[in-house]
PDB file of C-alpha atoms in Angstrom:
ATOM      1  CA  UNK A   1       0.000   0.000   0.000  1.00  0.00           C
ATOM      2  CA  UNK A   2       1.397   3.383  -0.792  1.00  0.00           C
ATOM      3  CA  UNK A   3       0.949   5.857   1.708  1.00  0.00           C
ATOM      4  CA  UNK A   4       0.358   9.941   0.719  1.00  0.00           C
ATOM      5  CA  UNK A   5      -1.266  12.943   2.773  1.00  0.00           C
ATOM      6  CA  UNK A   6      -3.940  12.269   0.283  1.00  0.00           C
ATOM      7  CA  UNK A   7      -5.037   9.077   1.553  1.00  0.00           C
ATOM      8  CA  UNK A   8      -7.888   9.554   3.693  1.00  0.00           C
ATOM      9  CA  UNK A   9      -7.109  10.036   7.804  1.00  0.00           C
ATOM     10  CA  UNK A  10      -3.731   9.334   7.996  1.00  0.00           C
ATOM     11  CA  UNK A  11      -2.421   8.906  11.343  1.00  0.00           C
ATOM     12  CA  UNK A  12       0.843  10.883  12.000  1.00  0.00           C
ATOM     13  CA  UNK A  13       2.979   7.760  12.586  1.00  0.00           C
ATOM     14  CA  UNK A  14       1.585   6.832   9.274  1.00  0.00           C
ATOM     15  CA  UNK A  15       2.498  10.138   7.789  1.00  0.00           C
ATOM     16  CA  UNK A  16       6.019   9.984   9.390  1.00  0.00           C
ATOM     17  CA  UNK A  17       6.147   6.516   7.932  1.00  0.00           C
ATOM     18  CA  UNK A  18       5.574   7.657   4.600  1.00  0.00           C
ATOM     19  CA  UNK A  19       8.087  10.628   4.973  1.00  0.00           C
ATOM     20  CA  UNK A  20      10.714   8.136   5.593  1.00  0.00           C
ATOM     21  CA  UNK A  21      10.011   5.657   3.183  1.00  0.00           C
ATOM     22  CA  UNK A  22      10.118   8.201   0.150  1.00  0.00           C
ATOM     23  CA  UNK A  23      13.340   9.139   1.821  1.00  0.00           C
ATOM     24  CA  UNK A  24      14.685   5.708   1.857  1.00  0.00           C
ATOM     25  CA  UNK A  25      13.311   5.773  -1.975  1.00  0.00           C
ATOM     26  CA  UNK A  26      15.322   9.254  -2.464  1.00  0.00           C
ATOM     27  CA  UNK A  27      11.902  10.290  -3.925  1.00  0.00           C
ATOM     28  CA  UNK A  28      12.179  14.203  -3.174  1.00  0.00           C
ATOM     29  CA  UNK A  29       8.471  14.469  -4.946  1.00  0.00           C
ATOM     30  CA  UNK A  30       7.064  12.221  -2.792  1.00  0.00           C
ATOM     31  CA  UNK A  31       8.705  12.896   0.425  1.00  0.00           C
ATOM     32  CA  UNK A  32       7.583  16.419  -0.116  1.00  0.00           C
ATOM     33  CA  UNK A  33       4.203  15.347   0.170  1.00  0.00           C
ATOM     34  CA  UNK A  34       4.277  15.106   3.667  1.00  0.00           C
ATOM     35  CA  UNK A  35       5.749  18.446   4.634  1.00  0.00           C
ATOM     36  CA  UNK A  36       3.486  21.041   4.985  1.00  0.00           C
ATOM     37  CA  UNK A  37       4.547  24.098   2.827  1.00  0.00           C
ATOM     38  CA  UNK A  38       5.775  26.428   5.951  1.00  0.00           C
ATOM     39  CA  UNK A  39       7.048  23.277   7.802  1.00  0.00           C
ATOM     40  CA  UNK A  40      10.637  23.622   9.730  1.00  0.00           C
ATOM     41  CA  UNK A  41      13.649  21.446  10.978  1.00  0.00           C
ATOM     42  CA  UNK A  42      15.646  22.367  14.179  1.00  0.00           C
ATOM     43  CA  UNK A  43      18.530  20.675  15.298  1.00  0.00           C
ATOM     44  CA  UNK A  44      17.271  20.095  18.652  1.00  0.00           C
ATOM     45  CA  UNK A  45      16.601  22.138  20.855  1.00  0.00           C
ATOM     46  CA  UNK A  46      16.003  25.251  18.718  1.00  0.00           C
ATOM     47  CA  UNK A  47      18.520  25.824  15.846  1.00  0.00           C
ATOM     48  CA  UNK A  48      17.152  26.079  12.772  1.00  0.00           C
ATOM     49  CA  UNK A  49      17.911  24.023   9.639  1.00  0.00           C
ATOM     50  CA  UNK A  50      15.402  24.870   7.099  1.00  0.00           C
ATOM     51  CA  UNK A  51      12.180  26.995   6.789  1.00  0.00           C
ATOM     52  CA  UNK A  52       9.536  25.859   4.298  1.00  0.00           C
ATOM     53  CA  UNK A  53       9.459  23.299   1.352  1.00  0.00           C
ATOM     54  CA  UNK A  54      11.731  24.973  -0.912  1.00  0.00           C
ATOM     55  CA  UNK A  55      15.035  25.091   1.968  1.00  0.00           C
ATOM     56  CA  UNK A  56      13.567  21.343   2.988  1.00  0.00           C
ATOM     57  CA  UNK A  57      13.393  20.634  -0.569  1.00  0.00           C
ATOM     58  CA  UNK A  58      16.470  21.570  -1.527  1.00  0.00           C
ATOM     59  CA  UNK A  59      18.397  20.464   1.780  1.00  0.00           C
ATOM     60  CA  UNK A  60      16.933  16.644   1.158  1.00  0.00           C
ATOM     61  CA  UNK A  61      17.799  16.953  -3.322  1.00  0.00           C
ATOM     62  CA  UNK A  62      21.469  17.190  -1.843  1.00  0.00           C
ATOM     63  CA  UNK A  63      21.108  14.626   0.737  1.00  0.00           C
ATOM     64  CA  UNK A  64      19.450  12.144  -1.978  1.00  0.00           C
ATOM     65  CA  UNK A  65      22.834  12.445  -4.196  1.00  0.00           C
ATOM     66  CA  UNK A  66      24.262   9.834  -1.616  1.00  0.00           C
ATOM     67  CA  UNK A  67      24.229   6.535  -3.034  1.00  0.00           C
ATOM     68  CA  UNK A  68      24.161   4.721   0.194  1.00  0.00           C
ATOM     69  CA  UNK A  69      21.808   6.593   2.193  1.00  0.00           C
ATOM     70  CA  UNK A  70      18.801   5.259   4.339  1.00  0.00           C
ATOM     71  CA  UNK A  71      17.301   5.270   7.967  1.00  0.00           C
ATOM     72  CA  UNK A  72      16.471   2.402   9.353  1.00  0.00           C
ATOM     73  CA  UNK A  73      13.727   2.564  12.022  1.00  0.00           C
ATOM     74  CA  UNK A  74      14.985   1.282  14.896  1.00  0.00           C
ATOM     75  CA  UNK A  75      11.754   2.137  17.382  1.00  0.00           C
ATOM     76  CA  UNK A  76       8.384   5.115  16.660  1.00  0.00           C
ATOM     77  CA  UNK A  77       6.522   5.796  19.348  1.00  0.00           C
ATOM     78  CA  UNK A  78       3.651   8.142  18.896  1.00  0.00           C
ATOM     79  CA  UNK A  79       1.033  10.578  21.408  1.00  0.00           C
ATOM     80  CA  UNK A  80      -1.100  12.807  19.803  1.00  0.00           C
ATOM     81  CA  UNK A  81       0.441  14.656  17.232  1.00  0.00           C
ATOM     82  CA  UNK A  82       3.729  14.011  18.256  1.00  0.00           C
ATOM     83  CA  UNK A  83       5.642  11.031  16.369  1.00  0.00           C
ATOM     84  CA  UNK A  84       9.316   9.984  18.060  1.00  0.00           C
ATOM     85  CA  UNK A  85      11.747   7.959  15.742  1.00  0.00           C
ATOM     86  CA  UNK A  86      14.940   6.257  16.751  1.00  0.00           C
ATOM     87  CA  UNK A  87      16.761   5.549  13.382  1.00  0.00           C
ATOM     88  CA  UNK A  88      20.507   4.160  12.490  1.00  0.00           C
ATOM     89  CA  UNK A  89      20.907   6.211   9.554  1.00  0.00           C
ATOM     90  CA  UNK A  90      23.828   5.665   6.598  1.00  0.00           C
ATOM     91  CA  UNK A  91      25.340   8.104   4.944  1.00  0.00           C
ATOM     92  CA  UNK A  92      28.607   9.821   3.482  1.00  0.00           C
ATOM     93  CA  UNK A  93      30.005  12.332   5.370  1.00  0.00           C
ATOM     94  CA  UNK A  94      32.790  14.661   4.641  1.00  0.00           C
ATOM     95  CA  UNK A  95      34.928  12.097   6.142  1.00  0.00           C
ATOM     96  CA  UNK A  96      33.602   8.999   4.216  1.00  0.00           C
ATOM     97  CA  UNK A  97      30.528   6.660   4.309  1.00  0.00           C
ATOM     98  CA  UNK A  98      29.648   5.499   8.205  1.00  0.00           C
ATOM     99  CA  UNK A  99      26.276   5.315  10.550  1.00  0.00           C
ATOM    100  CA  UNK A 100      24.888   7.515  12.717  1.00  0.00           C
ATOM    101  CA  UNK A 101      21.787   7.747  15.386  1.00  0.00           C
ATOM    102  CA  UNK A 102      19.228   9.749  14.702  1.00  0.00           C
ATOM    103  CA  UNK A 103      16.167  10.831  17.092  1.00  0.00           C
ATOM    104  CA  UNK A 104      13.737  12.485  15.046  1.00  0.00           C
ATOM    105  CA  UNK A 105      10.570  14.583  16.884  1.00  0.00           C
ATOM    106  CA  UNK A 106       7.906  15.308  14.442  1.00  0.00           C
ATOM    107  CA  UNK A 107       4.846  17.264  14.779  1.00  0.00           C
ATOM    108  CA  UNK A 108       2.015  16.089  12.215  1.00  0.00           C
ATOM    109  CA  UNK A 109      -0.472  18.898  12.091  1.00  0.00           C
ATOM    110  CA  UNK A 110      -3.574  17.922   9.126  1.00  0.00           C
ATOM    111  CA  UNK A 111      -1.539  15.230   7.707  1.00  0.00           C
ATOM    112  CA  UNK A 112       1.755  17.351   6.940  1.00  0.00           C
ATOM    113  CA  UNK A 113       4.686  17.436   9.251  1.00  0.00           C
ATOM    114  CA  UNK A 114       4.756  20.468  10.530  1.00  0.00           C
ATOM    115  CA  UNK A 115       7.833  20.776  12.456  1.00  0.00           C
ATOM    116  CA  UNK A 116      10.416  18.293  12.859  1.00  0.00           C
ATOM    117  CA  UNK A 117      13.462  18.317  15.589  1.00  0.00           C
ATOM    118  CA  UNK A 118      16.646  16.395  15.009  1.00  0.00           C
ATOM    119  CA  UNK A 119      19.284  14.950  17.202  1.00  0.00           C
ATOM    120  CA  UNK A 120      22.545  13.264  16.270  1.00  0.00           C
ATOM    121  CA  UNK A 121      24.923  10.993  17.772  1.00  0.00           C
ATOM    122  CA  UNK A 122      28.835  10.486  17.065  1.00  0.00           C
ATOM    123  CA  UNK A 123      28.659   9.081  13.199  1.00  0.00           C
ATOM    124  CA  UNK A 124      30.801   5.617  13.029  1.00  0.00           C
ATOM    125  CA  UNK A 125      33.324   6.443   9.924  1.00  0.00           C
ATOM    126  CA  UNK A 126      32.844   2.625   7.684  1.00  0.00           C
ATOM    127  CA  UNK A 127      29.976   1.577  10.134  1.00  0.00           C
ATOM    128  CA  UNK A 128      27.359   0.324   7.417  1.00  0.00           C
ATOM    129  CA  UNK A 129      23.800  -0.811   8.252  1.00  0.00           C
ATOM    130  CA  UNK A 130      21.911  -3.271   6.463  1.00  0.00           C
ATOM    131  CA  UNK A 131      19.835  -1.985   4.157  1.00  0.00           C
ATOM    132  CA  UNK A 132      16.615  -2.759   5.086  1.00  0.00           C
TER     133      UNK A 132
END
C-alpha cells in the first residue's frame, strides 16, 4: 500500500512513515508530500535548519545524491500529534561513508509534518547498516 497525505485520515505515525520511506526511496516528490509548505527542521533544541518546502526541498535533493543513504527505524513511538523515531541512519560524510543515530521529533499537524526536531549521535566512519 502506498501511503500519501492524500489518503484519507492518515495517522501521524503513518504520515512519518511515509516521509521516511520516500526518503529511503530518495523520492524528493514524494517525500515532499508530507511536509506542509511552511514546515521547519531544528537541530534540537532550537537551531534552525530549514524553513519551508523549498530550503527542505532543496536540503533533502542534496542529501538524496548519496548513493548509500537510508534510515532504518529502529523504534516510533507516537502521542497525539507528536511522532518519536529512533533511526541508524547511513550516509557519506565529509569524512567517508559510516552510521549515525538519529532521534527524530515530528509534529504532524492535518496530515503534513509540521515541524520536525533532530538529534545526532557520534557518526561511526565505515559503520554500514543493512539496508533494510
Amino acid at each position: 500500500m502506498s501511503l500519501s497525505p492524500s489518503s484519507p485520515s492518515l495517522s501521524p505515525a503513518q504520515v512519518v512513515d511515509g516521509q521516511l520511506r520516500a526518503y529511503n526511496a530518495k523520492d524528493i516528490d514524494a517525500f515532499m508530500a508530507f511536509w506542509a509548505d511552511d514546515a521547519r527542521i531544528y537541530q534540537h533544541p532550537d537551531t534552525l535548519l530549514a524553513s519551508g518546502a523549498a530550503e527542505i526541498r532543496a536540503r533533502h535533493l542534496l542529501r538524496f545524491q548519496e548513493a548509500n543513504l537510508h534510515g532504518r527505524l529502529l523504534h516510533r513511538m507516537a502521542v497525539g500529534a507528536t511522532v518519536v523515531d529512533h533511526e541508524l541512519v547511513t550516509r557519506t560524510f565529509p569524512e567517508g561513508p559510516g552510521t549515525v543515530e538519529v532521534i527524530a521529533i515530528y509534529e504532524v499537524v492535518a496530515g503534513r509534518i509540521s515541524r520536525a526536531w533532530f538529534t545526532l549521535g557520534t557518526p561511526l566512519l565505515g559503520e554500514v547498516a543493512p539496508l533494510g
